């Protein structure tokens, strides 16, 4: 199902949301990297994100993607399935609120598909009011993995 700006809604909530000053900060992750084990699945288009919601109404105030670039077609796998990238950098943990600095800290996971872009495997600081990324510290570079890496014919995923 397509979301705003052509992005796919494959998100899941694995980390706890944080409530502060009438805003609910929600981490968004995905199960897309496990779906890639199926050679007919067009992996991968999901970008991790965090959303700030009005706690009283549920209205979205802002949403920040950990990979700002839209996924584009990259190549076809051995099964003939179109592959996409970049993707991943899901937010699996509860955001940490720094009231003194007006920052929200998140941790991100791996990229699901090449190319490696965005704030994967990073600690990211976001402005609590706007969602603007203030800084990124990447802890692991070039970490691209998905469920097809378990397959004996790894080339089916586009990850050789």
CSV table of C-alpha atoms in Angstrom, one decimal, residues 5 7 11 14 17 26-27 42 44 49 53 60 62-63 72 77 81 83 88 93 95 104 109 119 135 137 139:
chain,number,residue,atom,x,y,z
A,5,UNK,CA,5.2,10.6,-1.4
A,7,UNK,CA,6.6,5.5,0.2
A,11,UNK,CA,5.8,-0.1,9.1
A,14,UNK,CA,8.5,-2.5,18.0
A,17,UNK,CA,6.5,5.5,22.2
A,26,UNK,CA,6.6,7.0,17.9
A,27,UNK,CA,9.5,4.9,16.5
A,42,UNK,CA,10.4,-6.9,-4.5
A,44,UNK,CA,13.1,-3.3,-0.3
A,49,UNK,CA,11.2,6.9,10.7
A,53,UNK,CA,1.8,13.0,17.2
A,60,UNK,CA,0.7,13.9,13.1
A,62,UNK,CA,5.9,15.8,11.9
A,63,UNK,CA,7.5,12.6,10.6
A,72,UNK,CA,14.3,3.4,-6.8
A,77,UNK,CA,17.2,-10.8,-9.1
A,81,UNK,CA,11.8,-9.7,-9.4
A,83,UNK,CA,14.7,-5.0,-6.5
A,88,UNK,CA,16.0,0.1,6.1
A,93,UNK,CA,13.9,1.3,20.2
A,95,UNK,CA,13.3,7.4,21.6
A,104,UNK,CA,15.1,13.3,20.7
A,109,UNK,CA,19.3,-0.5,12.4
A,119,UNK,CA,21.4,7.1,8.9
A,135,UNK,CA,23.3,15.2,13.9
A,137,UNK,CA,26.8,9.3,14.5
A,139,UNK,CA,28.4,3.2,14.4
